[in-house]
Coordinates of C-alpha atoms (C1' of nucleotides) in Angstrom, one line a residue:
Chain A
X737 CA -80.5 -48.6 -44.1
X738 CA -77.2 -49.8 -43.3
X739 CA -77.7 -47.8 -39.8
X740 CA -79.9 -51.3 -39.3
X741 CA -76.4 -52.9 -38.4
X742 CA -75.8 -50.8 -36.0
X743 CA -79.1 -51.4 -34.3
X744 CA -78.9 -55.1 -34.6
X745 CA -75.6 -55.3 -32.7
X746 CA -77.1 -53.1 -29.9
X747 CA -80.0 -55.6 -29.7
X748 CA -77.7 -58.4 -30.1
X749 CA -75.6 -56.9 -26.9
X750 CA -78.6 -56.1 -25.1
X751 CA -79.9 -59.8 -25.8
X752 CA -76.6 -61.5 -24.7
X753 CA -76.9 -59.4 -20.9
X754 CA -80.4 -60.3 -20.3
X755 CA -81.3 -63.1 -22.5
X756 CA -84.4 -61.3 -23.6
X757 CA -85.9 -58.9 -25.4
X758 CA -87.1 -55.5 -24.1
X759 CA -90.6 -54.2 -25.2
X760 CA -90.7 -51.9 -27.9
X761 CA -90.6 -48.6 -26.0
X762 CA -87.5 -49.8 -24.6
X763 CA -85.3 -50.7 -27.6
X764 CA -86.3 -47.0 -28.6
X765 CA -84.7 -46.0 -25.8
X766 CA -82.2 -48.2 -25.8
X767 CA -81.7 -47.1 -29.7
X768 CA -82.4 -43.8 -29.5
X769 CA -85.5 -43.7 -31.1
X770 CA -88.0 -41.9 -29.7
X771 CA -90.9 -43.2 -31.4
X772 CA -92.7 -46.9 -31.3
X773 CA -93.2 -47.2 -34.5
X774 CA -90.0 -46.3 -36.1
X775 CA -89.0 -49.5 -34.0
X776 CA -91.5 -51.6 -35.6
X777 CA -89.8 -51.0 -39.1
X778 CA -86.7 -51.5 -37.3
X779 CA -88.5 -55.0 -36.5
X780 CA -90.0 -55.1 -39.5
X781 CA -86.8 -55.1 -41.6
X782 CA -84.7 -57.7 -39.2
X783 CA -87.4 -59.6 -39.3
X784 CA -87.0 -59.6 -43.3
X785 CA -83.8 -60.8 -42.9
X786 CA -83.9 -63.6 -40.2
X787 CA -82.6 -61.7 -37.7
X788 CA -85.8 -61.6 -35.6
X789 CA -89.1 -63.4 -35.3
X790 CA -92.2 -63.0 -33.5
X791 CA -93.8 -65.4 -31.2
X792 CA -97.9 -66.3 -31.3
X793 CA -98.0 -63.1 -28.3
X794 CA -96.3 -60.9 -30.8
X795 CA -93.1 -60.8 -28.9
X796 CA -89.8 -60.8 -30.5
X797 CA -87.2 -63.6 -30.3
X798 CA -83.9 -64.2 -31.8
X799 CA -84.4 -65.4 -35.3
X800 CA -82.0 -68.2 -37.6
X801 CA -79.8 -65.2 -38.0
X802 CA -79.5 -63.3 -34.5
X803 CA -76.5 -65.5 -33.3
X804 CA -74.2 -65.2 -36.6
X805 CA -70.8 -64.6 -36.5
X806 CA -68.5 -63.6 -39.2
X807 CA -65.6 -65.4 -39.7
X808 CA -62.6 -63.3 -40.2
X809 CA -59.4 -64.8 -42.1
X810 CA -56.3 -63.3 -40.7
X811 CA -55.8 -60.2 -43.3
X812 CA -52.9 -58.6 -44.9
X813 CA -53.8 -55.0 -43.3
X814 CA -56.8 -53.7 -41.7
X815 CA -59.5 -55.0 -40.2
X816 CA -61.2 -58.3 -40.1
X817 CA -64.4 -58.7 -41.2
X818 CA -63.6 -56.1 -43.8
X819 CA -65.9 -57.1 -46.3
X820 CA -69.2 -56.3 -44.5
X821 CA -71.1 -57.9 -47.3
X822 CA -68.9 -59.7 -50.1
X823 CA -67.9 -63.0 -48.4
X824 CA -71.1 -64.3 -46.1
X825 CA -69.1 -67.0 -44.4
X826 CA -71.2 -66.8 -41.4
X827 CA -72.5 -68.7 -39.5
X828 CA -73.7 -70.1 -36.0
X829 CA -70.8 -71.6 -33.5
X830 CA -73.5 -74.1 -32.7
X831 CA -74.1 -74.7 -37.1
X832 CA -70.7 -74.6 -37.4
X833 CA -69.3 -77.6 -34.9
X834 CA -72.8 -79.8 -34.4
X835 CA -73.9 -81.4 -37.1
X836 CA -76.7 -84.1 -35.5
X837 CA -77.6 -82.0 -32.5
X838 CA -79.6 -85.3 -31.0
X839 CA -76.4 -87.3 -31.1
X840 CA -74.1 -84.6 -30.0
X841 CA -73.2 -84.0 -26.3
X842 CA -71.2 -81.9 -24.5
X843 CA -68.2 -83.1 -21.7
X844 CA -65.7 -81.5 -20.0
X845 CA -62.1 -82.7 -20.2
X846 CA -60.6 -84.2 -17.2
X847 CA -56.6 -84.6 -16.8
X848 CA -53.9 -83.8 -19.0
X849 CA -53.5 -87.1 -21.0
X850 CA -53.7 -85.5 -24.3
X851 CA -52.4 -82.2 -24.2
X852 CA -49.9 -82.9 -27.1
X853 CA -53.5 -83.0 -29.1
X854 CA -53.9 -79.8 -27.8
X855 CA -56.6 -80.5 -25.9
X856 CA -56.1 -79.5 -22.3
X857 CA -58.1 -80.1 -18.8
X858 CA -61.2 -78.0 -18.7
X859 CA -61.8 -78.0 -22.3
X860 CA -65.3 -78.9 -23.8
X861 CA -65.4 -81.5 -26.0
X862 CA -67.8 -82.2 -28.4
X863 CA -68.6 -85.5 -29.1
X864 CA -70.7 -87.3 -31.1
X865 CA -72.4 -90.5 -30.5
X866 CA -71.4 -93.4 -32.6
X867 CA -69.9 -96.6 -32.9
X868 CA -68.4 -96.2 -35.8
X869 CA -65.1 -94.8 -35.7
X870 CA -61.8 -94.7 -38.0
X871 CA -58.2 -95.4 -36.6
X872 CA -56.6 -91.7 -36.1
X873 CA -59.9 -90.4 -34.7
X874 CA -60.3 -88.9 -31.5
X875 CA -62.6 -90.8 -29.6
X876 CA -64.5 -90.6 -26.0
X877 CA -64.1 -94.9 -25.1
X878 CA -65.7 -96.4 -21.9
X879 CA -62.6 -98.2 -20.0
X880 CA -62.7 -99.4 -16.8
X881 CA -66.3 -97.6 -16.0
X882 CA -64.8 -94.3 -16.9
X883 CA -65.1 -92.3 -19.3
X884 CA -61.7 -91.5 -21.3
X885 CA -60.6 -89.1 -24.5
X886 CA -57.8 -90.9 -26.4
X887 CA -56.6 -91.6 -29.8
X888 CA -57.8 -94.4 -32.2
X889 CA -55.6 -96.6 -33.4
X890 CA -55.0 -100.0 -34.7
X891 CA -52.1 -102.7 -34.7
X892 CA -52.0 -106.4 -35.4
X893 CA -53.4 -107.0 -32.3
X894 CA -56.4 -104.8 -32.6
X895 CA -57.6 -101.4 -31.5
X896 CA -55.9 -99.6 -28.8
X897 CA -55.9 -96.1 -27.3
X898 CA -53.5 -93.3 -27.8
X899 CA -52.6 -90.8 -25.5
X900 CA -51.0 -87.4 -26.8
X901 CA -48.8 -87.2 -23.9
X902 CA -45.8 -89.7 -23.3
X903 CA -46.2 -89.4 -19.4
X904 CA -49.2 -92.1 -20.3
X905 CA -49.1 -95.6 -21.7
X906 CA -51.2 -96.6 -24.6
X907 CA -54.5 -98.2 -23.9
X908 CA -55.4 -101.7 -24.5
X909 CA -58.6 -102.6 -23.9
X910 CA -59.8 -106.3 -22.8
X911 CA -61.8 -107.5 -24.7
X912 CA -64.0 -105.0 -26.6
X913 CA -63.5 -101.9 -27.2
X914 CA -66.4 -100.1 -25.8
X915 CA -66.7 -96.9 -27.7
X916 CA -68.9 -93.8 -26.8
X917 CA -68.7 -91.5 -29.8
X918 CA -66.0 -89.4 -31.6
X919 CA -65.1 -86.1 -31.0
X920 CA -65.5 -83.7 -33.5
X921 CA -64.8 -80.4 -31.7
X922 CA -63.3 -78.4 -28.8
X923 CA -64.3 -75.5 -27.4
X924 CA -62.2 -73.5 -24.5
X925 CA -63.3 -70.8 -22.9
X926 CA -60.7 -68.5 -20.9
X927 CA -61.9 -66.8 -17.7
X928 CA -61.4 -63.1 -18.1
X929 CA -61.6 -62.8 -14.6
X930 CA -60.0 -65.9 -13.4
X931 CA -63.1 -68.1 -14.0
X932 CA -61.4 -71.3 -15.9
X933 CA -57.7 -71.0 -16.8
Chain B
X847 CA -93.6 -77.2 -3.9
X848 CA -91.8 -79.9 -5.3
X849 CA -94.0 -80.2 -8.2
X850 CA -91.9 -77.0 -9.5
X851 CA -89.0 -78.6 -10.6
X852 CA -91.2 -80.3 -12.9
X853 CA -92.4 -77.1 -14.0
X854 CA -89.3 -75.3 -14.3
X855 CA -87.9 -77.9 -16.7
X856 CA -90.5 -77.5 -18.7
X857 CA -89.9 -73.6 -18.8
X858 CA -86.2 -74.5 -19.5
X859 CA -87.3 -76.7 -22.6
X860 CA -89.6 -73.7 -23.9
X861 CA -86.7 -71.5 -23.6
X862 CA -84.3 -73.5 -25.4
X863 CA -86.3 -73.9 -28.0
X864 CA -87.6 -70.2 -28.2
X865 CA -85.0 -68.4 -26.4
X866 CA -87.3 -66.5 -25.1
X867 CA -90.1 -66.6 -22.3
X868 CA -93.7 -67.1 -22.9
X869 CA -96.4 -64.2 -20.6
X870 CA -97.9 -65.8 -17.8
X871 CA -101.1 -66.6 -19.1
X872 CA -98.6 -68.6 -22.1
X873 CA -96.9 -70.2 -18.9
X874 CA -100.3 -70.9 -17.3
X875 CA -101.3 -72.9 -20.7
X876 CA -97.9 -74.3 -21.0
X877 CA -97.8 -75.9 -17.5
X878 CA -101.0 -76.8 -17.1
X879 CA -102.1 -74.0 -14.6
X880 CA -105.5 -72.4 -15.3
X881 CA -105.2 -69.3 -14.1
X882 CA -102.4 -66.6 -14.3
X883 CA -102.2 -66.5 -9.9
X884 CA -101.0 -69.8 -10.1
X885 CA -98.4 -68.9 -12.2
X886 CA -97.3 -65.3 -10.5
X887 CA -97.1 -67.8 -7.9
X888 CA -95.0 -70.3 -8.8
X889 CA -93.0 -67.1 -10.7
X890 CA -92.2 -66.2 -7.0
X891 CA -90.9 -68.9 -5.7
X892 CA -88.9 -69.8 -8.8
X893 CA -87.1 -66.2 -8.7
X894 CA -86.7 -66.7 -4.8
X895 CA -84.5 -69.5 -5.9
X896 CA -82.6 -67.6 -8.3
X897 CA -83.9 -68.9 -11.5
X898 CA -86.0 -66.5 -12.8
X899 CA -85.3 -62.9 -13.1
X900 CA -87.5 -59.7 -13.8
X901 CA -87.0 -57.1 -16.4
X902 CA -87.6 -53.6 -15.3
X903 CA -90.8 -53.6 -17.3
X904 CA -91.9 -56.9 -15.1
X905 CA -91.2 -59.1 -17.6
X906 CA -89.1 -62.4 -17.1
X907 CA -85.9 -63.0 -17.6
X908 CA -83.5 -66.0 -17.1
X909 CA -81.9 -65.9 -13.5
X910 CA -78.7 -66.8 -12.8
X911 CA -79.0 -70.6 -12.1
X912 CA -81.2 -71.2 -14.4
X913 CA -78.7 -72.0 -17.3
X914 CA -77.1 -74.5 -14.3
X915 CA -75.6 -77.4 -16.9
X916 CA -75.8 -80.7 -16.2
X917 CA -72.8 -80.8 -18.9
X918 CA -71.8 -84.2 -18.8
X919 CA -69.3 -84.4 -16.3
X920 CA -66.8 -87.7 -16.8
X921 CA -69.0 -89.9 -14.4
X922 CA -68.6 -92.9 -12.7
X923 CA -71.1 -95.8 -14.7
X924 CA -73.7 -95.0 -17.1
X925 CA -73.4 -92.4 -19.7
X926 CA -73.8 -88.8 -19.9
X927 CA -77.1 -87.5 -19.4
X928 CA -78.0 -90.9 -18.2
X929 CA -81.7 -88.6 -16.7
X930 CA -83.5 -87.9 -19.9
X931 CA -85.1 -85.0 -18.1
X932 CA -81.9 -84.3 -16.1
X933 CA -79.8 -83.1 -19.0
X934 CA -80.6 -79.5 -20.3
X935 CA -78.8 -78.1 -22.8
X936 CA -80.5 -74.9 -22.7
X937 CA -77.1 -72.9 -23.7
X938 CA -76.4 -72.7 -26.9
X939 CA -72.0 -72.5 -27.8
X940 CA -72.7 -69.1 -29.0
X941 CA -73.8 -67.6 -25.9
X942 CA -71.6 -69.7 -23.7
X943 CA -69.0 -68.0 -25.7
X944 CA -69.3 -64.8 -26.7
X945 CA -70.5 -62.2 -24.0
X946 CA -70.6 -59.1 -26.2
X947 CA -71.5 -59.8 -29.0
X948 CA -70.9 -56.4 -31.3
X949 CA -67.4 -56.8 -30.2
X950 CA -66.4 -60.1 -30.7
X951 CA -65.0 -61.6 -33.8
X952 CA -63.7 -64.8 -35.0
X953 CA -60.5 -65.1 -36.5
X954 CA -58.8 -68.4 -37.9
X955 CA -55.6 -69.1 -36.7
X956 CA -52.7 -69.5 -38.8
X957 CA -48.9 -70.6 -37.6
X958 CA -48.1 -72.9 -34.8
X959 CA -46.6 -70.5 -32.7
X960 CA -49.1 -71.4 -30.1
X961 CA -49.1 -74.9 -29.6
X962 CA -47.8 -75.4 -26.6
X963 CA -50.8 -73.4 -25.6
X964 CA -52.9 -75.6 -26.8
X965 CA -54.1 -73.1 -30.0
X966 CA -53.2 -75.0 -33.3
X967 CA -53.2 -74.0 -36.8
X968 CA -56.5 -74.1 -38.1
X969 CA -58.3 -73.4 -34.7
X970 CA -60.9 -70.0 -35.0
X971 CA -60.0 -67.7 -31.8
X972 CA -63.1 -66.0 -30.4
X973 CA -61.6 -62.5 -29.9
X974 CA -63.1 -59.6 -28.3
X975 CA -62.0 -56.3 -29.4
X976 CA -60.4 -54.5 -26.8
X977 CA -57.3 -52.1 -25.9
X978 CA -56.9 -52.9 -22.7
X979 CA -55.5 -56.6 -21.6
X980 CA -53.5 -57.8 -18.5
X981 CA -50.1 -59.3 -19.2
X982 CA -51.0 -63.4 -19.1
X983 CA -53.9 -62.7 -21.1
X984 CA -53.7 -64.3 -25.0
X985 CA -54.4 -61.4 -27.4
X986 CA -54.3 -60.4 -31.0
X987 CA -51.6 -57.8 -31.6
X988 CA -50.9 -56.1 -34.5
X989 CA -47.3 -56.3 -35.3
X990 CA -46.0 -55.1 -39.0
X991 CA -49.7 -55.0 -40.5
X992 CA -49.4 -58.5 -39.5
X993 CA -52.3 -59.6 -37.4
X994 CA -50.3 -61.9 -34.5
X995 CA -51.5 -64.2 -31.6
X996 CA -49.5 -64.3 -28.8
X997 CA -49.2 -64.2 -25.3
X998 CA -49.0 -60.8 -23.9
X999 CA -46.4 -60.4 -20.9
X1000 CA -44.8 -57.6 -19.2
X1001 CA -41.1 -56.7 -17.8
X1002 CA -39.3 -54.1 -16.6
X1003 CA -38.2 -53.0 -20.6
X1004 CA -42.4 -52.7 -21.1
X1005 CA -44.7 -54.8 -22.8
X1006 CA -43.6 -58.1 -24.9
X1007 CA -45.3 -60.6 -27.0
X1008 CA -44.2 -64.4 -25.7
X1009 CA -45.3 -67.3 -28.5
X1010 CA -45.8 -70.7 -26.8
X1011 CA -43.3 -72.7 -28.9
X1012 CA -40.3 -72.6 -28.0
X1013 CA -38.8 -71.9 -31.7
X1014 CA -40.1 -68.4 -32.3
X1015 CA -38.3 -66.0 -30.8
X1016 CA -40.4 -63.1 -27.9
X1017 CA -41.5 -60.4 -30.1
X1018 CA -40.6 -56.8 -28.3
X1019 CA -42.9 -53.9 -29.9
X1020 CA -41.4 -50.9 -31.3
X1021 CA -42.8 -47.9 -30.6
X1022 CA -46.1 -48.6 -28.9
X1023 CA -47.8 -52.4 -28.7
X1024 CA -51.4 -52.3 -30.8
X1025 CA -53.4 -53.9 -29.5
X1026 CA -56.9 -56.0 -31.9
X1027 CA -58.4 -57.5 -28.8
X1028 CA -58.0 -60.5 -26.3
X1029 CA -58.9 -63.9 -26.7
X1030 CA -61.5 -65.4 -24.6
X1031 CA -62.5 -68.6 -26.5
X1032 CA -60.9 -71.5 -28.8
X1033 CA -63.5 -73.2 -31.5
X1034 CA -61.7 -76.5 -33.3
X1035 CA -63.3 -78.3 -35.4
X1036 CA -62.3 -81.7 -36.5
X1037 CA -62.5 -83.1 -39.8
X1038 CA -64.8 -86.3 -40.0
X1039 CA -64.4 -86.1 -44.4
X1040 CA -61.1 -84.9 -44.5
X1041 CA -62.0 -81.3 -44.0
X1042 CA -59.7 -79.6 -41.8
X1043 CA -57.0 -81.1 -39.9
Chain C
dG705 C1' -113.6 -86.0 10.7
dC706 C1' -111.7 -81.5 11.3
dG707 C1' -109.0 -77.3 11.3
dA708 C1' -104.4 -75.3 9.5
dG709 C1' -101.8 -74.4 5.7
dT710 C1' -100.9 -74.4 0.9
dA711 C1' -101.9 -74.5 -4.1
dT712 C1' -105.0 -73.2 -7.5
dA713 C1' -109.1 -70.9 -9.7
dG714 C1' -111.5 -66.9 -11.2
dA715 C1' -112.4 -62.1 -11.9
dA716 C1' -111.3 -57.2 -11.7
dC717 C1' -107.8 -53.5 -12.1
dG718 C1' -104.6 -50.1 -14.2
dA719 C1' -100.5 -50.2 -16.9
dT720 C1' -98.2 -51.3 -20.8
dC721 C1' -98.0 -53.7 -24.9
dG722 C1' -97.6 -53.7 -30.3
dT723 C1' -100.1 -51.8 -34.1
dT724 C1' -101.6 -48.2 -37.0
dC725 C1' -102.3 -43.7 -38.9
dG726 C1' -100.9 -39.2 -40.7
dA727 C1' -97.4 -35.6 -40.4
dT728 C1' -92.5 -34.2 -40.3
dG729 C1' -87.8 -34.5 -41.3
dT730 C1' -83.7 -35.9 -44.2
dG731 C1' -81.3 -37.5 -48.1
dT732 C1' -80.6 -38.7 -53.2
dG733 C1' -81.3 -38.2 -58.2
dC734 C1' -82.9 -35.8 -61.9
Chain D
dG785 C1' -84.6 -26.7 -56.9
dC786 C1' -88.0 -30.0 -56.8
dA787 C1' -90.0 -34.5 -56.4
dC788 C1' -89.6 -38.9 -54.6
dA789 C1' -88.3 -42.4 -51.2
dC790 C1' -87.5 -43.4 -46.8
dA791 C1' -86.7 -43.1 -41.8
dT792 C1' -88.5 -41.1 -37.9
dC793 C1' -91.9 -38.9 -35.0
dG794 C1' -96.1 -38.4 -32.1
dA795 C1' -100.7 -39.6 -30.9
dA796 C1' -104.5 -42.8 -30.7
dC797 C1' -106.4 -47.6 -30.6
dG798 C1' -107.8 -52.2 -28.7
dA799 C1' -105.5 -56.1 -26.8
dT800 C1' -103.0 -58.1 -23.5
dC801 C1' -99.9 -57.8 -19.9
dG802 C1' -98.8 -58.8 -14.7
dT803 C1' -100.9 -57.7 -10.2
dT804 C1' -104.1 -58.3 -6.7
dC805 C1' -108.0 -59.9 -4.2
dT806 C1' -111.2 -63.4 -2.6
dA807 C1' -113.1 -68.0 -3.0
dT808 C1' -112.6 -72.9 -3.6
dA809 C1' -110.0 -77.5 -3.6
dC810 C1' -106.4 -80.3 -1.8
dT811 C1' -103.2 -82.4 1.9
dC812 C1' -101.6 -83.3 5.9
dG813 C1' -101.4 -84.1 11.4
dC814 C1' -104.2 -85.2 15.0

DNA sequence: GCGAGTATAGAACGATCGTTCGATGTGTGC
DNA sequence: GCACACATCGAACGATCGTTCTATACTCGC
């Protein structure tokens, strides 16, 4: 029943609060349904559809599906994410940006040296471990001990470092370039309540 | 006991990878703890600290620090994560992000009226659908059945929409401002293959 | 070596879990 | 209007939950 969607985003709410499932009795409650078992075909059908699994104890945890977005394209008129069915461009944040989780890693963006990038203090970058990287990629080096986000680049004297902001100087490194991974994402979270920026 | 942080990284690492918490006698198995007293114990000291919760039906939930991130901070020497057991990454983007989930959209920027703001063509806003917003908050307006991202500010004419490049001009509302929702995340993804920017 | 304090084991308890069944209600198509 | 499909209800079931209690092992300081 399309009603189902309904349900799934109340349980999706619930699950983003608490970070849990309720027992059964409670998502009838929390549902309105007053009976057990019309929540176990509840179950039963998300559980059809990847939205929900069970573990060994026969409790419920988010399936492949739970954490899927839709991604809107900015429309003419109405509403994004119009089409409740016809385009399934959805998918995880997580699917979306990480490609080899076990290379991938998270860090926070210090100082302002390449805003011009767009990328501003506070920011999460994610980068990916590698060695390998192209001239024009934006890379996390090692220089100095420290870890630093600049632009790849590449002259007739070798590699160097780019800032995006002309208050900097280019980087040259000594020697080798000591290279931690290239970034392959940014995420930026505003404080509704004055949390970040 | 000290023997707990042991214990609670393990619970971390079965919650990352199920999102969801085993019953004691799981934990018991899981931990090595033959009997569930042990673990209602070590339950009670663990909430004490703030990292576990309890569900009204007695169940567990996540507390509050125990999604503490060790998110790679730019550290002196070594890398990121240097601890193998000191890194968790038990949140996944998706719930760092969104907060309420039914609500929330993603919507794919278009225009670079925003740059200075660090939002770029191409970037996906995480937007939750709202009508109320503060003026300084980013939101998604609809202006001429044109969805618009903009900066929304106030003065003593009323509300105003400010871009954050300096050659687009403040848009001022007619009639009343409608409002799609605030932003409270940026996604960007870079290209490794030439894909987006 | 011995007592104090703590962590664990083990068993019993009522409460609540998820499952299952048949009955009731609601809607759609013929 | 009637039959069919489907969602929901309400009650019963055994299984498992988390709690609690007492008894046993371990670890110190002296």
């Amino acid at each position: 029943m399309s009603q189902d969607a309904a349900y799934l985003a109340q349980l999706q709410d619930y699950y983003a609060r608490h970070r849990v499932f309720p027992p059964y009795s409670g998502i009838g409650e929390l549902l309105g349904l007053r009976s057990k078992s019309s929540v176990a075909a509840l179950v039963a059908r998300l559980r059809l559809e990847g939205y929900l699994e069970a573990t060994p104890d026969r409790r419920l945890k988010p399936g492949p599906r739970f954490f899927e977005r839709t991604l809107a394209e900015s429309v003419r008129a109405g509403f994004p994410q119009a089409a409740d069915d016809s385009a399934r461009e959805s998918l995880t944040i997580d699917e979306f940006l990480i490609e080899h989780p076990s290379r991938t890693v998270l860090v926070r963006v210090k100082g302002d040296s390449m805003v011009d990038a767009g990328i501003h203090p506070g920011d999460i970058a994610v980068v990916e471990r590698t060695h390998m990287a192209r001239p024009g990629d934006l890379v996390v080096a090692i220089v100095d001990e420290e870890f630093t986000l600049k632009r790849l680049a590449r002259d007739r004297e070798g590699f160097l470092l780019l800032p995006a902001n002309p208050a900097y100087p280019p980087i040259r490194p000594k020697g080798s370039l000591e290279l931690f991974g290239v970034v392959v994402g940014i995420i930026r979270k505003y404080g509704n309540n004055g949390t970040g920026k």
